[in-house]
Coordinates of C-alpha atoms and ligand atoms in Angstrom, one line a residue:
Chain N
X1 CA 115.0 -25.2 73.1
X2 CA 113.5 -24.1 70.2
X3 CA 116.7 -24.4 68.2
X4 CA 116.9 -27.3 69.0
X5 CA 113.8 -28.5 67.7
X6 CA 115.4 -27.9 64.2
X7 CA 118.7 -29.4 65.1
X8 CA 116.7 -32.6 66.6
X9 CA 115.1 -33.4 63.5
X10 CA 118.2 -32.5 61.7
X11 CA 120.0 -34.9 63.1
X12 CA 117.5 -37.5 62.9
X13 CA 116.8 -37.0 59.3
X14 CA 120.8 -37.3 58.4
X15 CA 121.3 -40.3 60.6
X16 CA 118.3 -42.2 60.0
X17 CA 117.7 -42.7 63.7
X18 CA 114.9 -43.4 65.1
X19 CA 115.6 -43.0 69.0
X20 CA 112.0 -44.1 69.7
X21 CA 113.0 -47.8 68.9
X22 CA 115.4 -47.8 71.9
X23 CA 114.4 -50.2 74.8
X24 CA 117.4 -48.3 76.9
X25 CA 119.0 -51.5 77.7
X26 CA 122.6 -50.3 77.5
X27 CA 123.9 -52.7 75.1
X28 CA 125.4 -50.3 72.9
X29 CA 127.5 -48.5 75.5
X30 CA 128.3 -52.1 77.6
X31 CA 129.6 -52.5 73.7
X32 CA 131.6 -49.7 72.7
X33 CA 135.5 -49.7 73.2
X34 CA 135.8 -46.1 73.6
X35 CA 133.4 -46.5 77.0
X36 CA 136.1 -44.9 79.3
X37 CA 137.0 -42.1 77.8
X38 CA 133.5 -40.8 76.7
X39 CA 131.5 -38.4 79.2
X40 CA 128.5 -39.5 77.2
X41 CA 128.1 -42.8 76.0
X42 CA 126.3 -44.5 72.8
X43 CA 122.7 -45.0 74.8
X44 CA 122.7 -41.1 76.1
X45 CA 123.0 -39.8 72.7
X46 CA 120.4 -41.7 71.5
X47 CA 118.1 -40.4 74.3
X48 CA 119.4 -36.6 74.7
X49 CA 118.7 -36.5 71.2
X50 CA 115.2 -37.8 71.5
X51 CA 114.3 -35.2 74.5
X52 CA 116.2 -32.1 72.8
X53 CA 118.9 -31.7 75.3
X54 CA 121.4 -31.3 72.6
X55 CA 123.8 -28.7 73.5
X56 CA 126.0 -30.8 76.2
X57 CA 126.7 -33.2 73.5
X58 CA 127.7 -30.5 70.8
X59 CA 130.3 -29.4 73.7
X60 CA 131.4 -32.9 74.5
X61 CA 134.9 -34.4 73.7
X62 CA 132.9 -37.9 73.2
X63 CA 132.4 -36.7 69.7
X64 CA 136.2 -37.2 69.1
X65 CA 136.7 -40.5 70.9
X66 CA 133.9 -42.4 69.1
X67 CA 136.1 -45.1 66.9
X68 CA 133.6 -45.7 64.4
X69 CA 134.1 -49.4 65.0
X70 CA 130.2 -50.0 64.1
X71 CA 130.2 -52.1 67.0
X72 CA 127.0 -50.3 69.0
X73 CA 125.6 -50.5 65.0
X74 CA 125.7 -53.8 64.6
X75 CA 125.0 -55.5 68.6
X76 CA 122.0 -53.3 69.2
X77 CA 118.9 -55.7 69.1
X78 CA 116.5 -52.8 68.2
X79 CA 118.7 -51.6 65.3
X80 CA 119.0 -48.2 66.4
X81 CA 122.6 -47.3 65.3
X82 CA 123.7 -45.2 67.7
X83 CA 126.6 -44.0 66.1
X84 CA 125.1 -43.0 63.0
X85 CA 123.6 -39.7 66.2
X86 CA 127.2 -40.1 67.2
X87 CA 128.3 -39.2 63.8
X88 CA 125.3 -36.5 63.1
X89 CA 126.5 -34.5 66.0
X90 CA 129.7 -34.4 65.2
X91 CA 129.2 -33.3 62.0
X92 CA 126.8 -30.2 62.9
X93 CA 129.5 -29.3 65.1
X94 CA 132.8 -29.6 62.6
X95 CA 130.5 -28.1 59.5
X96 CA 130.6 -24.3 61.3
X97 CA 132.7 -22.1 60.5
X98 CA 135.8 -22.4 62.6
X99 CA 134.2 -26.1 63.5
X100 CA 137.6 -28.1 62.7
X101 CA 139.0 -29.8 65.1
X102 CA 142.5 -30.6 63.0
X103 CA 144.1 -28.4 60.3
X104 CA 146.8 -29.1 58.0
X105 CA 149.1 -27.5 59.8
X106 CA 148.8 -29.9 62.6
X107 CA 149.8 -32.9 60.2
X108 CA 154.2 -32.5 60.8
X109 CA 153.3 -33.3 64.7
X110 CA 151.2 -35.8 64.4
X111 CA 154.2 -37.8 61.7
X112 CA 156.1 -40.6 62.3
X113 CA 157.6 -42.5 60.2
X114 CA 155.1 -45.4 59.7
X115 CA 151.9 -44.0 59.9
X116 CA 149.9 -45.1 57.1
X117 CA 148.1 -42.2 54.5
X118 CA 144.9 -43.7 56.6
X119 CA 145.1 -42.9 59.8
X120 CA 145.3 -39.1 58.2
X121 CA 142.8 -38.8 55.6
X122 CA 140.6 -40.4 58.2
X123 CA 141.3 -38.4 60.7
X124 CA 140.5 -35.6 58.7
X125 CA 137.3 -37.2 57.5
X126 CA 135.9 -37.5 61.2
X127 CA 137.5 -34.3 62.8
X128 CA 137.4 -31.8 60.0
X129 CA 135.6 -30.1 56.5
Chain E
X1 CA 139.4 -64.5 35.1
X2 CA 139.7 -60.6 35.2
X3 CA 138.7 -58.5 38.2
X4 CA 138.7 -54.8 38.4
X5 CA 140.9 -53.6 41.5
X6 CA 140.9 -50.9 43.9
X7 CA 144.5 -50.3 45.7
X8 CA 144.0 -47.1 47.7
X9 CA 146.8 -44.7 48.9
X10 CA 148.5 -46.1 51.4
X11 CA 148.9 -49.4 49.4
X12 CA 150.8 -47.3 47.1
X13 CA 152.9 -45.8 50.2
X14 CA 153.1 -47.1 53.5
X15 CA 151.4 -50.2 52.9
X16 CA 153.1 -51.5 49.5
X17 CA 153.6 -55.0 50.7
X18 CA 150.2 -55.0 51.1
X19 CA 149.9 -54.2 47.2
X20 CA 152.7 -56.2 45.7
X21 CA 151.5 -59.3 47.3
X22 CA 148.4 -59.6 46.1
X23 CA 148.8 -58.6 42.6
X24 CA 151.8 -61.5 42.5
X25 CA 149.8 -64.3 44.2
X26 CA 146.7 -63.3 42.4
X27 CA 148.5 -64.2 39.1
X28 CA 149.8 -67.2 40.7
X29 CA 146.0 -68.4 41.3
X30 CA 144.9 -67.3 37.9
X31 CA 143.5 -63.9 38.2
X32 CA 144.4 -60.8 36.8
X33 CA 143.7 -57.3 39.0
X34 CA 143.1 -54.9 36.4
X35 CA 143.7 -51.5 38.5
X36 CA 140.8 -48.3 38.3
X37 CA 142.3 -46.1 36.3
X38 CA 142.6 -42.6 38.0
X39 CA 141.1 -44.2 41.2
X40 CA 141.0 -41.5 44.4
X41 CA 141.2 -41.8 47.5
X42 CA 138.2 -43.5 49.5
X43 CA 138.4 -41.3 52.2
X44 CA 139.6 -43.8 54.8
X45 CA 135.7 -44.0 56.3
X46 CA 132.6 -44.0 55.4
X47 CA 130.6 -41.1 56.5
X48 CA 127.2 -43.2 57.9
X49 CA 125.3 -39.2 57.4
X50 CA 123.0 -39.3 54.2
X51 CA 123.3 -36.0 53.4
X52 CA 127.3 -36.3 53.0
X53 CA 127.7 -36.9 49.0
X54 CA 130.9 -35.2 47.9
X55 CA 133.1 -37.5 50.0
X56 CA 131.6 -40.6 48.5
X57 CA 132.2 -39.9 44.9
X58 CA 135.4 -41.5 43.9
X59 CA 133.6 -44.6 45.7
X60 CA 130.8 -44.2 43.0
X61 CA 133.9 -43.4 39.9
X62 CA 135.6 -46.8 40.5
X63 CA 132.6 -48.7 41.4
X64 CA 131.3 -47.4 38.0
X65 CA 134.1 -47.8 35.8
X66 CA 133.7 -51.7 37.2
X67 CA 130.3 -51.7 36.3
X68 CA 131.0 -50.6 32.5
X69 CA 133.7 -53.0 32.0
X70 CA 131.3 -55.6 33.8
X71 CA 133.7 -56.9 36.2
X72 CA 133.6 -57.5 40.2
X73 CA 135.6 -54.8 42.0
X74 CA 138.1 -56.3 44.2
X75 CA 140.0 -54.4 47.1
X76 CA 142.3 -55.2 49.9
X77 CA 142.4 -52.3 52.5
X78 CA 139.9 -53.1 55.0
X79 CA 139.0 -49.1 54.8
X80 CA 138.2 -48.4 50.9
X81 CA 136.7 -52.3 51.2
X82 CA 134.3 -50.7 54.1
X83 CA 134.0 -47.4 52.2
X84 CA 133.6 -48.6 48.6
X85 CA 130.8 -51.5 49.6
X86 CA 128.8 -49.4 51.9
X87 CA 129.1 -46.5 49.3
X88 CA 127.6 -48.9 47.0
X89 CA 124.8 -50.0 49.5
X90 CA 123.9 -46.3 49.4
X91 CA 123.7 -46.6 45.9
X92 CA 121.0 -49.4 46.0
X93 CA 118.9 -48.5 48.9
X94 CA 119.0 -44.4 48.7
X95 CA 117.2 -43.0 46.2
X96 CA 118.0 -39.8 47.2
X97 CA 121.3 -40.2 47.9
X98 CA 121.8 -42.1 44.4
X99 CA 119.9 -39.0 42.8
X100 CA 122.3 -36.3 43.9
X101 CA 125.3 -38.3 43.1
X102 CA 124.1 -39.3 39.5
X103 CA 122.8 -35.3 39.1
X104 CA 126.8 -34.4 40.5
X105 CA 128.3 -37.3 38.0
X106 CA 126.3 -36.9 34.6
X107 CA 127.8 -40.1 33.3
X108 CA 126.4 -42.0 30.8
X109 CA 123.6 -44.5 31.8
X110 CA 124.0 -43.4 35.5
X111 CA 125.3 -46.3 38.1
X112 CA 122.9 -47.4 40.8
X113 CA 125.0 -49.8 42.5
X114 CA 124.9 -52.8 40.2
X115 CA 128.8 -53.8 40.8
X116 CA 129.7 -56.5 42.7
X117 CA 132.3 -55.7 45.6
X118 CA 134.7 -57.9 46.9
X119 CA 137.1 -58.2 49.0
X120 CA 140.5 -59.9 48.2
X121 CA 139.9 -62.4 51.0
X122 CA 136.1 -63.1 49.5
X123 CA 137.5 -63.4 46.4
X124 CA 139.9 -66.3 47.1
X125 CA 136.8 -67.9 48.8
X126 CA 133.8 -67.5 46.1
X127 CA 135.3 -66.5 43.1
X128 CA 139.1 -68.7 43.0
X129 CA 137.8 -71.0 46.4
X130 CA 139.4 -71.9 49.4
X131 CA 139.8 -75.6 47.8
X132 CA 141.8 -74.5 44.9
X133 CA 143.9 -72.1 46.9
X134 CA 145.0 -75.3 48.8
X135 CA 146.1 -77.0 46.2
X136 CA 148.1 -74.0 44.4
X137 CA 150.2 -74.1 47.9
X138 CA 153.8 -74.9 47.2
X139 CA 155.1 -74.0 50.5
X140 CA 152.5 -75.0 53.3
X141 CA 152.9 -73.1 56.1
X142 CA 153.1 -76.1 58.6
X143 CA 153.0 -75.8 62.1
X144 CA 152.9 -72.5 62.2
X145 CA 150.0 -70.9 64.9
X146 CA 148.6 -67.5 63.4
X147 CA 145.9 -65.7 64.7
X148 CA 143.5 -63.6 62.2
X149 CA 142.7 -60.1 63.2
X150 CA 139.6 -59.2 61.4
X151 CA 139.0 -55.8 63.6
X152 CA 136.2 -53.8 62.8
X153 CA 135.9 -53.0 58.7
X154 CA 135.7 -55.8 57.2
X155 CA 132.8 -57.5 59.0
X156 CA 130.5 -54.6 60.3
X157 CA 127.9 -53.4 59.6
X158 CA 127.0 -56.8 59.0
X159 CA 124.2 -55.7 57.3
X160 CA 125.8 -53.9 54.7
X161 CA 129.3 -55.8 54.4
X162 CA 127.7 -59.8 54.8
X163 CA 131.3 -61.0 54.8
X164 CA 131.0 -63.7 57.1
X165 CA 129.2 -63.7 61.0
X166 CA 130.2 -61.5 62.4
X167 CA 130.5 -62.6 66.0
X168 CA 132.2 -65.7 64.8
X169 CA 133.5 -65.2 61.5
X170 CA 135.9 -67.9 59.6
X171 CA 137.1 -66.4 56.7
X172 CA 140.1 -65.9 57.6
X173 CA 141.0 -69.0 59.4
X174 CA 140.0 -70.7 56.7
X175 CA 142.5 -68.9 54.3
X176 CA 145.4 -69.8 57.3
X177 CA 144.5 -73.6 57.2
X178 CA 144.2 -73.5 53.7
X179 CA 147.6 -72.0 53.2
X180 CA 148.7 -75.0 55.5
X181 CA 149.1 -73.5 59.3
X182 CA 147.2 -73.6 62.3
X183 CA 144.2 -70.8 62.9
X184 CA 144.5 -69.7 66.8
X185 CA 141.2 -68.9 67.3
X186 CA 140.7 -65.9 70.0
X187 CA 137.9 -63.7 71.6
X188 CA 139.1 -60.2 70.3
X189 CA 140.2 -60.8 66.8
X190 CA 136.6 -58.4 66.0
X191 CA 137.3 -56.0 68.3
X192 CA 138.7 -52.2 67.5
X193 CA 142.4 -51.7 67.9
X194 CA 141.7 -47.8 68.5
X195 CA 141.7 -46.6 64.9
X196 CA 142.7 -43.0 63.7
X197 CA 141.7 -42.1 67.5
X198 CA 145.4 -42.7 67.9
X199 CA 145.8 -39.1 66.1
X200 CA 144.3 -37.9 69.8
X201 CA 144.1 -40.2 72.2
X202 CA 147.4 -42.7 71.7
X203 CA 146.0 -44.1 75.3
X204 CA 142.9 -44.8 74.0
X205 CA 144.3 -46.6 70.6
X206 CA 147.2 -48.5 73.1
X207 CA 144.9 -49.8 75.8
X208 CA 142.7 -51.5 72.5
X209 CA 145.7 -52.6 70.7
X210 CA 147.1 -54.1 74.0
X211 CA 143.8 -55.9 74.7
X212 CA 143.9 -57.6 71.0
X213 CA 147.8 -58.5 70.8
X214 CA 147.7 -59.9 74.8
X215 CA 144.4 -62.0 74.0
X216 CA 146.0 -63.2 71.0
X217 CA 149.2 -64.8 72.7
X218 CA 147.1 -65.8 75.6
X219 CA 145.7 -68.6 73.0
X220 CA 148.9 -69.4 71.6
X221 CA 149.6 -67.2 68.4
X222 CA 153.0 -66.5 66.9
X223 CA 152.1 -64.4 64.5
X224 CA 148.8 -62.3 63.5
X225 CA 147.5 -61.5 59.8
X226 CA 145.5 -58.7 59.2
X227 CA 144.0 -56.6 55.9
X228 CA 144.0 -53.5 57.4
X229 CA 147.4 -51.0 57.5
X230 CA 145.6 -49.1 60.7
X231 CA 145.1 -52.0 62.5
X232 CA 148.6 -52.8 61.8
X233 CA 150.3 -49.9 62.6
X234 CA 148.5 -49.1 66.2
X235 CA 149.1 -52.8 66.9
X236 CA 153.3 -52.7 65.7
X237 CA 153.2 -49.3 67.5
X238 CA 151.5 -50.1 70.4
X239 CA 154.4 -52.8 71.2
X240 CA 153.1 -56.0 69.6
X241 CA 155.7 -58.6 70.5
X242 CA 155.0 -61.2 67.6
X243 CA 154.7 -60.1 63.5
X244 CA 151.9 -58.8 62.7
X245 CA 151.6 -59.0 59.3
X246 CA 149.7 -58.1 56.2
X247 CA 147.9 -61.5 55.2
X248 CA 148.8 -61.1 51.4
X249 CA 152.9 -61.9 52.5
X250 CA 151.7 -65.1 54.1
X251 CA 149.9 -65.7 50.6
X252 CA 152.8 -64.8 48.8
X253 CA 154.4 -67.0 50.9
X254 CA 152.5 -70.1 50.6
X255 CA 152.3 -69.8 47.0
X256 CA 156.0 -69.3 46.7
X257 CA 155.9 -66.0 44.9
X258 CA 157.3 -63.8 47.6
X259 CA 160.8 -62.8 46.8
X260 CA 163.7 -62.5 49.2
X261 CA 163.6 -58.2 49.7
X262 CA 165.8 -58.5 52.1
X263 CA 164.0 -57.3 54.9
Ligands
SF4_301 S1 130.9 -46.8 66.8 FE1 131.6 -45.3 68.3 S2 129.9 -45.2 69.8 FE2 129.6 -47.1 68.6 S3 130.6 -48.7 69.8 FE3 132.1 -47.9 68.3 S4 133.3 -46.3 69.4 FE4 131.4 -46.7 70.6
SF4_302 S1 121.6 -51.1 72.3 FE1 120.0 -50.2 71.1 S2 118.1 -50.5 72.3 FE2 119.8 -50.8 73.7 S3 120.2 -48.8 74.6 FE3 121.6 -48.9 72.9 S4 120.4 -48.0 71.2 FE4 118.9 -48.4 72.8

């Protein structure tokens, strides 16, 4: 927990977040198109953040499924941002060492033969460093 | 009337229609899009963490070379469009962000976000107008029932890009009826079609694309127009029974500049 104390303020400094402004009225996650596939959703990160219970999040496949559609960011009516936590997280987890999630060598699989350059650098801008 | 522009990579690859277009109909309307020389890569998205600064420089180099040769800086990609104005809201509003990257850059005179970003669509709104863009049309589009798909980039944050509302936006039905054809107006043309998620989760990325194309037909559109070569790809990919295509053809089109390719 103490860790974590460090982490939280982290992730709050690099976000901008202030989880204090949330109401908890679930508009964020009612919001978010990737709401079925995520374990934890937009509101819990904001408050798992705020009480320190960090960890289940850094292990959570919600990290990759977040879309960064901006949608939670912009339909919140306490301008919270959730996903700018969503993104914080992420980012402590995939800036370790041994933290990528996709390498180079993963890039011939993933080819067909439309896929724009986009999809790929910004794939690698959310799931590796 | 000069502009500077921003392409991106996958306008010069996958997404060169997208390219081609709108240099050809922006000289048909009177403008000239001087490219960034030595422009890189925007990264696809913008990283929202503060403390992320080496991924956000070749946002700052065009934006920049823009700003010395005091022009706007037009782009067409939804993404760099996203990337490249919120890079430059970063530039305005964080001073410690804007330190770091002008301590990294040591270029003359610094840049703290004075450039003017817009996007090709806000262009032929404020800058060449929606008005004059009619009367340029040589081959109205008549008849024809498109439906915009505006997705996620090029409206939120709202905030930062101030495009249009962006719950109800009209931008780019506008640009349809001025080109001549009818907007189909339709609940999800703001929602996400899945974006690079599709690298992992092609369920994820087909359920959202599904959701956008079915909604779309449901109100009558034969076509969809979009700025964004992600958007297009998961929707073509996903099974996307009408054209989906990039809005710059239908431009090109209406302002008979598009020649036969043979496609
Ligand atoms: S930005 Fe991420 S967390 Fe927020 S609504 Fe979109 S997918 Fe959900
Ligand atoms: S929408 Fe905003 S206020 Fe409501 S739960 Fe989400 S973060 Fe909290």
């Amino acid at each position: 927990m103490n860790n974590n104390k460090y982490l939280r303020e982290e992730l709050l400094r690099q976000s901008g977040v202030n989880p204090k402004k949330c109401m908890k009225c679930g508009k964020c996650t009612a919001t978010c198109p990737a709401f079925d596939e995520m374990e934890y959703h937009p509101h819990q990160f904001v408050s798992m953040v705020e009480s320190g219970d960090i960890e289940p999040l850094l292990k959570s496949e919600s990290l990759y499924k977040c879309l960064s559609c901006f949608a939670c960011i912009d339909r919140c009516p306490r301008g919270v941002e959730p996903a700018k936590l969503v993104e914080a997280v992420r980012l402590s987890v995939i800036r370790k060492q041994g933290g990528n999630r996709l390498s180079a060598d993963d890039v011939p699989s993933l080819l067909d033969e439309d896929v724009p350059q986009q999809l790929l650098v910004s794939a690698f801008r959310k799931y590796s460093k | 009337m000069k502009v500077s522009y921003f392409p991106g990579c996958t306008l010069k690859n996958k997404a060169k229609d997208l390219d081609l277009y709108a240099y050809k109909s922006a000289e048909a309307l009177g403008v000239t899009l001087e490219e960034i020389e030595n422009w890189q890569c925007c990264g696809g998205v913008f990283t929202t963490a503060k403390n992320e600064v080496a991924t956000k420089l070749s946002s700052v180099r065009a934006l920049k070379e823009a700003c010395t040769k005091e022009q706007p800086l037009v782009t067409v990609c939804s993404a760099c469009h996203n990337v490249i104005k919120q890079t430059n809201h970063a530039m305005q509003t964080d001073k410690d962000f804007a330190a770091k990257v002008n301590r990294y850059m040591n270029e003359d005179g610094g840049y703290s976000g004075e450039t003017a970003v817009y996007h090709y669509l806000e262009m032929l709104r404020d800058l060449v107008g929606f008005d004059t863009l009619k009367e340029k049309v040589v081959n109205p589009l008549k008849g024809k029932k498109i439906a915009a798909y505006y997705g996620c980039l090029l409206l939120r944050p709202n905030s930062v890009m101030n495009m249009d509302d962006p719950e109800n936006p009209t931008i780019m039905e506008d640009f349809i009826k001025a080109l001549g054809a009818d907007a189909v107006v339709y609940s999800m043309r703001n929602e996400c079609c899945g974006g690079y998620v599709s690298v992992e989760s092609p369920d994820l990325a087909k359920n959202k694309s599904n959701a956008v194309v079915n909604n779309a037909k449901a109100q009558g559109a034969e076509m969809i127009i979009t700025a964004c070569p992600l958007c297009k790809y998961n929707l073509v990919k996903n099974g996307a029974d009408i054209p989906v295509v990039y809005f710059t053809e239908l431009l090109a089109e209406a302002l008979g500049v598009k020649e036969d390719t043979n496609e």
